[in-house]
PDB file of C-alpha atoms in Angstrom:
ATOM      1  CA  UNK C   1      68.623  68.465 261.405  1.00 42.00           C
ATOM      2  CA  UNK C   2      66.508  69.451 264.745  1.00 36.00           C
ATOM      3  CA  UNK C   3      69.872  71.975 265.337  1.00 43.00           C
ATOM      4  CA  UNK C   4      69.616  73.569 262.123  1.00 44.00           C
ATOM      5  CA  UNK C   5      65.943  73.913 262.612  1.00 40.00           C
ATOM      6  CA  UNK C   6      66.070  75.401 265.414  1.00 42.00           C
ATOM      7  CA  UNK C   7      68.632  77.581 264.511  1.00 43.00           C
ATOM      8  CA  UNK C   8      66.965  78.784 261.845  1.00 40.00           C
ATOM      9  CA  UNK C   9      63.982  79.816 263.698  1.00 38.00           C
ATOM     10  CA  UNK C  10      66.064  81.584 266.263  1.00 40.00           C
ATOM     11  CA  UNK C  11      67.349  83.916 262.985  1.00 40.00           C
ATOM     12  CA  UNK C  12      64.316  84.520 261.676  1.00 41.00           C
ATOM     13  CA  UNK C  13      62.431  85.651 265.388  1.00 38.00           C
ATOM     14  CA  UNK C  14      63.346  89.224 265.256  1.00 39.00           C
ATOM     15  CA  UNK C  15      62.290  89.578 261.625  1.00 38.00           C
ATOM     16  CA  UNK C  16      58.970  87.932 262.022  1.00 37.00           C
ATOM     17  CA  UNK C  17      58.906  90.490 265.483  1.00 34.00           C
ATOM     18  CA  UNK C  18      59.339  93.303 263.208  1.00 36.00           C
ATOM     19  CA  UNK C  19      57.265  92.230 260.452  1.00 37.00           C
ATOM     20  CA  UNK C  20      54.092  91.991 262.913  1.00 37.00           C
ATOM     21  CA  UNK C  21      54.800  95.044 264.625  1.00 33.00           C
ATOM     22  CA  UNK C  22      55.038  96.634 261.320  1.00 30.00           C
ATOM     23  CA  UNK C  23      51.488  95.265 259.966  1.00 29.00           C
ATOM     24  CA  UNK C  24      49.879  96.068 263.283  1.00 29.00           C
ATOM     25  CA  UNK C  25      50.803  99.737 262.511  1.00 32.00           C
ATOM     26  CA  UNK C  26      49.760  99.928 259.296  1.00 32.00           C
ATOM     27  CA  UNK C  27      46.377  98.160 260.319  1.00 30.00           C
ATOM     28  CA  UNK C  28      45.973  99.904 263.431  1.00 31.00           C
ATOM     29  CA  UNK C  29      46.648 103.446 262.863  1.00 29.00           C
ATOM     30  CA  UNK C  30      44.634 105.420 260.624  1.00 32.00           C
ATOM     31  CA  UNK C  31      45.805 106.702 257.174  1.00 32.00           C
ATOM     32  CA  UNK C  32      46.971 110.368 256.715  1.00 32.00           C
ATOM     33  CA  UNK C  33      44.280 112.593 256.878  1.00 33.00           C
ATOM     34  CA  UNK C  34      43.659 114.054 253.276  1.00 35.00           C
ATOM     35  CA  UNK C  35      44.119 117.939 251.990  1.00 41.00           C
ATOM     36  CA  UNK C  36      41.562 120.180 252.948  1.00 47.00           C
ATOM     37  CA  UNK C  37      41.891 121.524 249.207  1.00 49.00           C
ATOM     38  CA  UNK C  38      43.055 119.091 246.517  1.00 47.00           C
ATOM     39  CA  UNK C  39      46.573 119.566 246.419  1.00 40.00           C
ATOM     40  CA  UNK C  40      46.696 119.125 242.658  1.00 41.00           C
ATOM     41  CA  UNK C  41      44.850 120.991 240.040  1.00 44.00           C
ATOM     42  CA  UNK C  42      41.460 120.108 239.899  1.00 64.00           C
ATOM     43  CA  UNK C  43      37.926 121.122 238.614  1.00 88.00           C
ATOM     44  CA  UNK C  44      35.267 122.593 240.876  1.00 93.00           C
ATOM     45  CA  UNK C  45      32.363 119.594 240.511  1.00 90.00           C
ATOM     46  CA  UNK C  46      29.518 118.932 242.523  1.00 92.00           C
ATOM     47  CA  UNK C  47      26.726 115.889 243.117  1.00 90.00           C
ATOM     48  CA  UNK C  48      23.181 116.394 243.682  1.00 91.00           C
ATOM     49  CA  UNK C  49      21.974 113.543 246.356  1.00 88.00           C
ATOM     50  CA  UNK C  50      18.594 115.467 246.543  1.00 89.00           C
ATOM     51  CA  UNK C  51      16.884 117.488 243.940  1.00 87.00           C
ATOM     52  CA  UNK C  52      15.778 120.651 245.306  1.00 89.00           C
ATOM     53  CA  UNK C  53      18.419 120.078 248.475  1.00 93.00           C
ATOM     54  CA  UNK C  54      22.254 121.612 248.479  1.00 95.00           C
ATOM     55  CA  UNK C  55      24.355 119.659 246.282  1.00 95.00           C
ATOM     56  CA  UNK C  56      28.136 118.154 247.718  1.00 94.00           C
ATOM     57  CA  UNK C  57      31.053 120.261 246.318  1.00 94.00           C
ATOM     58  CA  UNK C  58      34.426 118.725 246.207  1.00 90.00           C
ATOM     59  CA  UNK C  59      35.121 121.238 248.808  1.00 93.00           C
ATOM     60  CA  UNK C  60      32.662 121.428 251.655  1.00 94.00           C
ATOM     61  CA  UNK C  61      31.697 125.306 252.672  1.00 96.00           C
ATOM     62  CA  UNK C  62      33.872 125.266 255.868  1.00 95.00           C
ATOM     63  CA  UNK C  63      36.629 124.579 254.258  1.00 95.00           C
ATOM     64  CA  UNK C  64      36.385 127.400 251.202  1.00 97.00           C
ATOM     65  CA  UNK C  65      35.340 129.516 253.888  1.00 97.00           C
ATOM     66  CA  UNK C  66      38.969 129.749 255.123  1.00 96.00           C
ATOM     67  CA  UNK C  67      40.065 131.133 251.628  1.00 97.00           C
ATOM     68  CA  UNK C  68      37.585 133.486 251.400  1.00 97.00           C
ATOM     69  CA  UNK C  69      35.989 131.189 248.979  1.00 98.00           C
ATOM     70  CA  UNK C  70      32.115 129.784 248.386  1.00 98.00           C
ATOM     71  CA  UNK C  71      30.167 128.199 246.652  1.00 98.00           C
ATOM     72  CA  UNK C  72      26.825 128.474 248.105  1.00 98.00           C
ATOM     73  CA  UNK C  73      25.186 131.552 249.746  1.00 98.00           C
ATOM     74  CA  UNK C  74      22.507 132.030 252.757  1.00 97.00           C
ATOM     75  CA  UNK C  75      20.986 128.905 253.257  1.00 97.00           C
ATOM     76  CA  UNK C  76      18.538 129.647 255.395  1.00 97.00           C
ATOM     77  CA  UNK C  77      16.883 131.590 252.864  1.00 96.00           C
ATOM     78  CA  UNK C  78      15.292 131.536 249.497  1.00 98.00           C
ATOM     79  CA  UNK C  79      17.570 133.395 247.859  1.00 98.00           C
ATOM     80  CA  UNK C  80      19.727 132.775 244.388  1.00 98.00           C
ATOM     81  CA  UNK C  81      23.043 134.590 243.334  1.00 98.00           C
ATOM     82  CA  UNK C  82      23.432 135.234 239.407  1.00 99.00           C
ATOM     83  CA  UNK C  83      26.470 135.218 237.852  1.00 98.00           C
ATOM     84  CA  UNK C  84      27.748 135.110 234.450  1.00 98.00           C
ATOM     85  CA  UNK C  85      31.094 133.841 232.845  1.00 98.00           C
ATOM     86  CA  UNK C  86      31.511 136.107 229.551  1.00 97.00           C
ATOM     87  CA  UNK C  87      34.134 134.449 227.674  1.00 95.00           C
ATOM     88  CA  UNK C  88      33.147 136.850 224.858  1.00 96.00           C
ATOM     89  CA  UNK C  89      30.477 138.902 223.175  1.00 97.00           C
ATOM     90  CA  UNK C  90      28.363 136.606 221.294  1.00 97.00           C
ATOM     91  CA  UNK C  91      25.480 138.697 220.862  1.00 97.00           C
ATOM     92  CA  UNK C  92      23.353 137.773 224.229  1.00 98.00           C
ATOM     93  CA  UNK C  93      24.961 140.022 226.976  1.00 98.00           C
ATOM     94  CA  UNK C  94      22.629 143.313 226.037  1.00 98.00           C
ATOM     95  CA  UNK C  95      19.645 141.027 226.003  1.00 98.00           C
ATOM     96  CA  UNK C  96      20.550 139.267 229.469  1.00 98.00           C
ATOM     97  CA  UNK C  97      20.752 142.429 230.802  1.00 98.00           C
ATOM     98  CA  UNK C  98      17.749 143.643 229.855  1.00 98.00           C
ATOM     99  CA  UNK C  99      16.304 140.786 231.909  1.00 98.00           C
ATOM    100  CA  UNK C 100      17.691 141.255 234.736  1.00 98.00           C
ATOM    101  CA  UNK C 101      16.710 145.053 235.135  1.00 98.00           C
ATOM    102  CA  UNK C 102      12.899 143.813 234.177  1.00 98.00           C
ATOM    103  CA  UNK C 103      13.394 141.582 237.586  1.00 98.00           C
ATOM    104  CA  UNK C 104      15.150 143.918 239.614  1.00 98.00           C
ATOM    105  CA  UNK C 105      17.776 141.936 239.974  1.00 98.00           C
ATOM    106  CA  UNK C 106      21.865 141.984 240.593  1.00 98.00           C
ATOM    107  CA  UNK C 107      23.959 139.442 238.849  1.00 98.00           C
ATOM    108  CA  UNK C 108      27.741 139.541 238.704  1.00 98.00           C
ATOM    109  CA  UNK C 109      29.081 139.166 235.656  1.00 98.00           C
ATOM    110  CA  UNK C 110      32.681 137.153 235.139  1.00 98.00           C
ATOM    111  CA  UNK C 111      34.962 138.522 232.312  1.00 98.00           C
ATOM    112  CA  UNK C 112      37.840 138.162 230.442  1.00 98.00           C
ATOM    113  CA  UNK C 113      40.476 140.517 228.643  1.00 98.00           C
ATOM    114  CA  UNK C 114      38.426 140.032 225.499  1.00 97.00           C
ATOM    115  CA  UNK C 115      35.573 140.830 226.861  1.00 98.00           C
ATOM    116  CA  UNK C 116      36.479 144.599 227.969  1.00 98.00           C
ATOM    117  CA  UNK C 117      38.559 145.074 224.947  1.00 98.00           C
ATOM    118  CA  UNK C 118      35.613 144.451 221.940  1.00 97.00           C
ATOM    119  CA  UNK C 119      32.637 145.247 224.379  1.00 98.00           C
ATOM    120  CA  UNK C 120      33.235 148.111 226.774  1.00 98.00           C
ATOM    121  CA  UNK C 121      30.011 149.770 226.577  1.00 98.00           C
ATOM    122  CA  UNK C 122      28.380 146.838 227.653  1.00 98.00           C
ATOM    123  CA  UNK C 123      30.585 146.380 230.596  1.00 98.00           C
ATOM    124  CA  UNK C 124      30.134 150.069 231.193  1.00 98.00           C
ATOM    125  CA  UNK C 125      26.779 149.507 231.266  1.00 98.00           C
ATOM    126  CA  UNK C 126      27.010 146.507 233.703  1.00 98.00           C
ATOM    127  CA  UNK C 127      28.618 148.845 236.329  1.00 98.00           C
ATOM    128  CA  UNK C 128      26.257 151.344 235.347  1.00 98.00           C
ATOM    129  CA  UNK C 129      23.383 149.297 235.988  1.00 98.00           C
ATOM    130  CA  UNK C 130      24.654 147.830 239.516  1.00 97.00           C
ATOM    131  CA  UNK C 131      26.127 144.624 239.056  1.00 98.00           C
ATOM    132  CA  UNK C 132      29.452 143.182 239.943  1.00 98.00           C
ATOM    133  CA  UNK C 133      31.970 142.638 237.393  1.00 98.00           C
ATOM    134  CA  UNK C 134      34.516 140.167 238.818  1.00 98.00           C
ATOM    135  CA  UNK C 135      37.581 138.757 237.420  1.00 98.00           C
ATOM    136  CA  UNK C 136      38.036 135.674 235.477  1.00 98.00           C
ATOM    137  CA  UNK C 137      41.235 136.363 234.265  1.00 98.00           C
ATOM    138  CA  UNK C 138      43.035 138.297 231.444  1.00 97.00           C
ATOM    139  CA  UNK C 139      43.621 135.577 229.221  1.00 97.00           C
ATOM    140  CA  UNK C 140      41.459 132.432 230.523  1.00 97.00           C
ATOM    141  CA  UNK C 141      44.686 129.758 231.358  1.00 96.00           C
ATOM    142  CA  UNK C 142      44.576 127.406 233.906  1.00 95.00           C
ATOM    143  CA  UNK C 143      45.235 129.146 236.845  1.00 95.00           C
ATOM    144  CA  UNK C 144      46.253 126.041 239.080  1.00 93.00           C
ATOM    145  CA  UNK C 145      49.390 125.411 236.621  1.00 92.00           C
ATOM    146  CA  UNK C 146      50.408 128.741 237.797  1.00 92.00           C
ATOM    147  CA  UNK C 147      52.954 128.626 240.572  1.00 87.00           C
ATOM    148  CA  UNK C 148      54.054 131.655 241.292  1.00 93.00           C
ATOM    149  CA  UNK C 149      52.342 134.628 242.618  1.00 94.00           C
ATOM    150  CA  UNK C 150      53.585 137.164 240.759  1.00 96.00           C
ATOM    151  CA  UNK C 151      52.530 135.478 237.301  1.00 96.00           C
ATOM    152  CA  UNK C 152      48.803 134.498 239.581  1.00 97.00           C
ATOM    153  CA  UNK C 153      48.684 138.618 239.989  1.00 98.00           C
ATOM    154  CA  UNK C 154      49.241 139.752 236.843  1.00 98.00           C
ATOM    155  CA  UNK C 155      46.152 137.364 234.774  1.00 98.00           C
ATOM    156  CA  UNK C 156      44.618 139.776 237.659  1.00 98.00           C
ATOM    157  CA  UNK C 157      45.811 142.504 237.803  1.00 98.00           C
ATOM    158  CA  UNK C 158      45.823 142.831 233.859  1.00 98.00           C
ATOM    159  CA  UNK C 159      42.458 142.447 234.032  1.00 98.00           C
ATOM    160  CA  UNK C 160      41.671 145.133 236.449  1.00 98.00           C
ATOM    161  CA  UNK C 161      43.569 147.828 234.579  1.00 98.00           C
ATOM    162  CA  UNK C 162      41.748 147.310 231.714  1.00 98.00           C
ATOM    163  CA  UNK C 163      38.370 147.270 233.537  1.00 98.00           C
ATOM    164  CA  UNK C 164      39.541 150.658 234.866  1.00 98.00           C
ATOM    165  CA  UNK C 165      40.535 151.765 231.646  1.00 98.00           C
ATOM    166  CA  UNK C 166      36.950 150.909 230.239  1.00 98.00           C
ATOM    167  CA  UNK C 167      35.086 152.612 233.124  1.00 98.00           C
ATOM    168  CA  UNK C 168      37.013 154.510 235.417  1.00 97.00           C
ATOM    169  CA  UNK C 169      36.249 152.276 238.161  1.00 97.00           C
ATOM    170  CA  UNK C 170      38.583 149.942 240.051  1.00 98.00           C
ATOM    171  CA  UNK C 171      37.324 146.567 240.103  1.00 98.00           C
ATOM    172  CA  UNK C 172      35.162 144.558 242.656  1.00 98.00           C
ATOM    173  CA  UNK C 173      36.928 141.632 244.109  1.00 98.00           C
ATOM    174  CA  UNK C 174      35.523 138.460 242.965  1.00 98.00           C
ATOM    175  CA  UNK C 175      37.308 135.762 240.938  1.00 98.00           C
ATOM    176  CA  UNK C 176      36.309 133.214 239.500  1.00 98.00           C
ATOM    177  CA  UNK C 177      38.708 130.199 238.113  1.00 97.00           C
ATOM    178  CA  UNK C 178      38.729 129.692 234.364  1.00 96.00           C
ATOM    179  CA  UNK C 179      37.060 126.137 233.863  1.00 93.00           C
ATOM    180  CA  UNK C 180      36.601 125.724 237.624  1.00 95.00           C
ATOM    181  CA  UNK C 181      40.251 124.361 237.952  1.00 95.00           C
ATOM    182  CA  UNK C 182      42.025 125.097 241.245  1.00 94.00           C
ATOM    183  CA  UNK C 183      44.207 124.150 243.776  1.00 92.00           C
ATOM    184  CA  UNK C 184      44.852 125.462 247.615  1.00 93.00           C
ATOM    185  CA  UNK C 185      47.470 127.541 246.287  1.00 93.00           C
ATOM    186  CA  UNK C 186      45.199 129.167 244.010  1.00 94.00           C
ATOM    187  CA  UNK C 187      42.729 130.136 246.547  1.00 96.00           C
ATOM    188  CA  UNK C 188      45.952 131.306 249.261  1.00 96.00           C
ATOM    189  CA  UNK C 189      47.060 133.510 246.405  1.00 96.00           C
ATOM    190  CA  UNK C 190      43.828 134.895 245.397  1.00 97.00           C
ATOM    191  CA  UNK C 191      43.269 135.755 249.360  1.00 98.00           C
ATOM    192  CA  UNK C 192      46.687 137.504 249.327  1.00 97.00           C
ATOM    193  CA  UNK C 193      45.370 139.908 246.754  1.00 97.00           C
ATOM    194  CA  UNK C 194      42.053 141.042 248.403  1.00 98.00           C
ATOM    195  CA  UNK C 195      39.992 138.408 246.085  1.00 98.00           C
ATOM    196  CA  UNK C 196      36.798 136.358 247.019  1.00 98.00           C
ATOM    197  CA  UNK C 197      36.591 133.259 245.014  1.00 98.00           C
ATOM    198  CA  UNK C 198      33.257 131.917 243.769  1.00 98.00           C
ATOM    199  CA  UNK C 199      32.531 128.761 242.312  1.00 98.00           C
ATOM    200  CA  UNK C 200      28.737 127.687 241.813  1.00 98.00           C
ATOM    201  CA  UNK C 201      26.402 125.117 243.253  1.00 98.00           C
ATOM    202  CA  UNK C 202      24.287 125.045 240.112  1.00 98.00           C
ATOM    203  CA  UNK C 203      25.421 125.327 236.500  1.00 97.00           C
ATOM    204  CA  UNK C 204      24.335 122.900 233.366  1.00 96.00           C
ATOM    205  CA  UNK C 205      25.944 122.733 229.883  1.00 96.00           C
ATOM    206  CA  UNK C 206      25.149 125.400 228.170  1.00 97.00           C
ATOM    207  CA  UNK C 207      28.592 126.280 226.673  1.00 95.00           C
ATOM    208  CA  UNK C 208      28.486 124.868 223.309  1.00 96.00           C
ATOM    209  CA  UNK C 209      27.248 127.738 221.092  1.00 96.00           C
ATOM    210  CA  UNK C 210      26.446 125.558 218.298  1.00 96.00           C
ATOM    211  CA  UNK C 211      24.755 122.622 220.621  1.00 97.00           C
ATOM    212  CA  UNK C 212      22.789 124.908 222.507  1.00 98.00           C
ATOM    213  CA  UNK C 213      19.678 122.969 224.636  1.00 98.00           C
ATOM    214  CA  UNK C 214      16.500 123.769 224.354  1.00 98.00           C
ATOM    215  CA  UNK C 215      14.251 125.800 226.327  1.00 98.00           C
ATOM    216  CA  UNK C 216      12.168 122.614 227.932  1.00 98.00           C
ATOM    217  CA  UNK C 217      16.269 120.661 228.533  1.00 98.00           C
ATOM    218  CA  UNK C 218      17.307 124.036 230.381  1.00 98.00           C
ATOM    219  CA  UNK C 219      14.461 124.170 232.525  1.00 98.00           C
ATOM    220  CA  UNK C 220      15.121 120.428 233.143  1.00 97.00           C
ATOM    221  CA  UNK C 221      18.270 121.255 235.000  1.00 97.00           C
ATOM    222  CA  UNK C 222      17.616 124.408 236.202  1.00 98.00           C
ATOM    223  CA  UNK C 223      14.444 124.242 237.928  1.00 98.00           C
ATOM    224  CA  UNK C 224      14.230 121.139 239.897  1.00 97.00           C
ATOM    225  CA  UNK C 225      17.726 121.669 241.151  1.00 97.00           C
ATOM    226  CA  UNK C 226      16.971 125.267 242.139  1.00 98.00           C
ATOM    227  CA  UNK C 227      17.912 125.756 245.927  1.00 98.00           C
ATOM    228  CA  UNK C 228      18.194 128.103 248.855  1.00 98.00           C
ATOM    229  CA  UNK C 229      21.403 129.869 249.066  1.00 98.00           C
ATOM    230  CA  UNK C 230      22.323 128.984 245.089  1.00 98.00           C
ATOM    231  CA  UNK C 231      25.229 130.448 243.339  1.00 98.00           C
ATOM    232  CA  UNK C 232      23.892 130.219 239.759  1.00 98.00           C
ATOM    233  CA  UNK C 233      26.506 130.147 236.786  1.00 98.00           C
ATOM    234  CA  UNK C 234      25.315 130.946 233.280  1.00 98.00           C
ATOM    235  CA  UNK C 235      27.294 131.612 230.136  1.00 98.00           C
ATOM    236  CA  UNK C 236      26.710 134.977 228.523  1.00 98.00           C
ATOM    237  CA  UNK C 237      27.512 133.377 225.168  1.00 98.00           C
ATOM    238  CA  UNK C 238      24.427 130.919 225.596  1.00 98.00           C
ATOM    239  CA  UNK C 239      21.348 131.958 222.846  1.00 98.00           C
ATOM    240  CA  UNK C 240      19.323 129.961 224.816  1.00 98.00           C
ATOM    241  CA  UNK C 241      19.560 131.398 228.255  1.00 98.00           C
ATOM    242  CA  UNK C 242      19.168 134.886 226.632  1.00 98.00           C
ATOM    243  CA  UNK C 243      15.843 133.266 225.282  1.00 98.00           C
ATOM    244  CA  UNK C 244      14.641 131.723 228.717  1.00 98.00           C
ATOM    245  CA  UNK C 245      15.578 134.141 231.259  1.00 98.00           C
ATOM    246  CA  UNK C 246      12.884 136.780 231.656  1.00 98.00           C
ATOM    247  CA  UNK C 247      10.882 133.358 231.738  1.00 98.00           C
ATOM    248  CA  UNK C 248      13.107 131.355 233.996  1.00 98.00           C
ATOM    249  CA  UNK C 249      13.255 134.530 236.833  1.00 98.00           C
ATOM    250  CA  UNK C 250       9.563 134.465 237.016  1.00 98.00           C
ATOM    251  CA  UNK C 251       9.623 130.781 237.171  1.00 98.00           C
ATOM    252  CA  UNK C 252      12.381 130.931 240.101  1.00 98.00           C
ATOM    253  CA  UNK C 253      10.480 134.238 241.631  1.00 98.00           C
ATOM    254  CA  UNK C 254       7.362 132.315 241.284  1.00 98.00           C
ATOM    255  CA  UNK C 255       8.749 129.291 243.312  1.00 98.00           C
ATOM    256  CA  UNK C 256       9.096 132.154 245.846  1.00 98.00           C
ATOM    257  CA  UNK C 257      13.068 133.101 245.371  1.00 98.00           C
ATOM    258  CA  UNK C 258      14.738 136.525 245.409  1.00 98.00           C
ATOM    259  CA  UNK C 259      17.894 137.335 244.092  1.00 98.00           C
ATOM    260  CA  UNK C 260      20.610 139.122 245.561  1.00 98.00           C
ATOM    261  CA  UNK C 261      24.243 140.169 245.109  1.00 98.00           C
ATOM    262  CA  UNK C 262      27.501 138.569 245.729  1.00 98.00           C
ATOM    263  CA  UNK C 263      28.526 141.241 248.135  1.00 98.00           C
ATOM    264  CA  UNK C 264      25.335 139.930 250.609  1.00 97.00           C
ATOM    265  CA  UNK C 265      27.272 136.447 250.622  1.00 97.00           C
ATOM    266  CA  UNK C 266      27.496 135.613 254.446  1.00 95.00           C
ATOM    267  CA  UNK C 267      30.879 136.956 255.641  1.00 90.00           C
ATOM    268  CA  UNK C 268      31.975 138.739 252.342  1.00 87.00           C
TER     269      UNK C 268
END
């Protein structure tokens, strides 16, 4: 019995060798660093540890930065960056712009194929009036199911003939992801093509034309969470932030902010 015993043990030595060695690796060395970018598609989201302070992107700034990519501006400065994501014309734009040319200040303004096609004055009038017009696509998909980089150029490039079509211009060089979704890919591809890529560091939901907030629930999110270096995304289709934004400048420019343009990002 002792024999057997013994012989068992003797069989079962080198497994029970392996078996540590094997759980001393996995203990001892540390797990696989992870993407710099999300791999898969994701959505461009952010937390707010501080009000008043930077918020945490999903992507720190360093490592957009590589991709030609931000999502915050100067930080050592009081400065905000305006932009707009027109989906469509829903009434607002003419009035938004008004706005801005009472304050003096730039905005870039994200469109779609729609957009130019029912509403080229007012993107004429955009140019005209010194802001950027960047690209958010022809058709608004989600640009991280898009593998290849031909079909990735052509929701761009379809985009930018018509813009030239409309004004005669060629089109500035900021994209912005429909719905904030992305992947590394994305932003490689985008690079290839000349593109800066802007996401936002302060936004609130104001998407739902017929749930719009009110005045006193946009200033809510908007003004406490106001911070140096802020890339600001509005929708164009909002009724309320047409309402509130002659108001909500002062407010900012009272709070002692200026505004400036995309193309003063650091390193654009």
């Amino acid at each position: 019995m002792l024999q057997r015993m013994r012989n068992f043990l003797l069989l079962m030595l080198p497994l029970l060798f392996l078996a540590g060695m094997l759980y001393l690796q996995g203990t001892s060395l540390p797990a696989a660093a992870p993407a710099i970018i999300p791999a898969s598609a994701d959505n461009w989201g952010l937390s707010f540890p501080q009000e008043g302070q930077s918020p945490v992107g999903n992507a720190s700034v360093e490592d957009l930065a590589q991709y030609g990519a931000w999502f915050l501006g100067d930080t050592s400065r009081k400065v905000i960056y305006l932009t707009f994501d027109c989906g469509y014309e829903n009434g607002y734009t003419e009035q938004i712009l008004d706005a801005l040319e009472k304050h003096n200040a730039p905005a870039a303004f994200f469109v779609v194929g729609n957009m130019i096609e029912t509403s080229p004055d007012i993107i004429r009038r955009m140019a005209e009036e010194g802001h950027i017009v960047g690209n958010h696509t022809f058709h608004h998909p989600d640009m991280s199911a898009i593998s290849s980089q031909a079909d990735f150029q052509k929701e761009l490039d379809s985009l930018a003939a018509l813009y030239q079509e409309a004004t005669g211009k060629e089109l500035p060089r900021f994209y912005r992801p429909p719905q904030g979704k992305y992947s590394e890919e994305n932003l490689k591809q985008a690079q290839a093509l000349g593109y800066k890529t802007v996401f936002w560091s302060l936004a609130y939901v104001d998407w739902y034309v017929d749930n719009q907030p009110t005045a006193e629930q946009a200033y809510a999110k908007l003004l406490p969470r106001i911070h140096d270096g802020a890339i600001v995304l509005l929708h164009s289709t909002s009724k309320t932030n047409a309402d509130i934004l002659d108001e909500l400048l002062t407010k900012w420019e009272d709070m002692g902010y200026q505004f400036a343009s995309l193309e003063e990002l650091p390193g654009a």
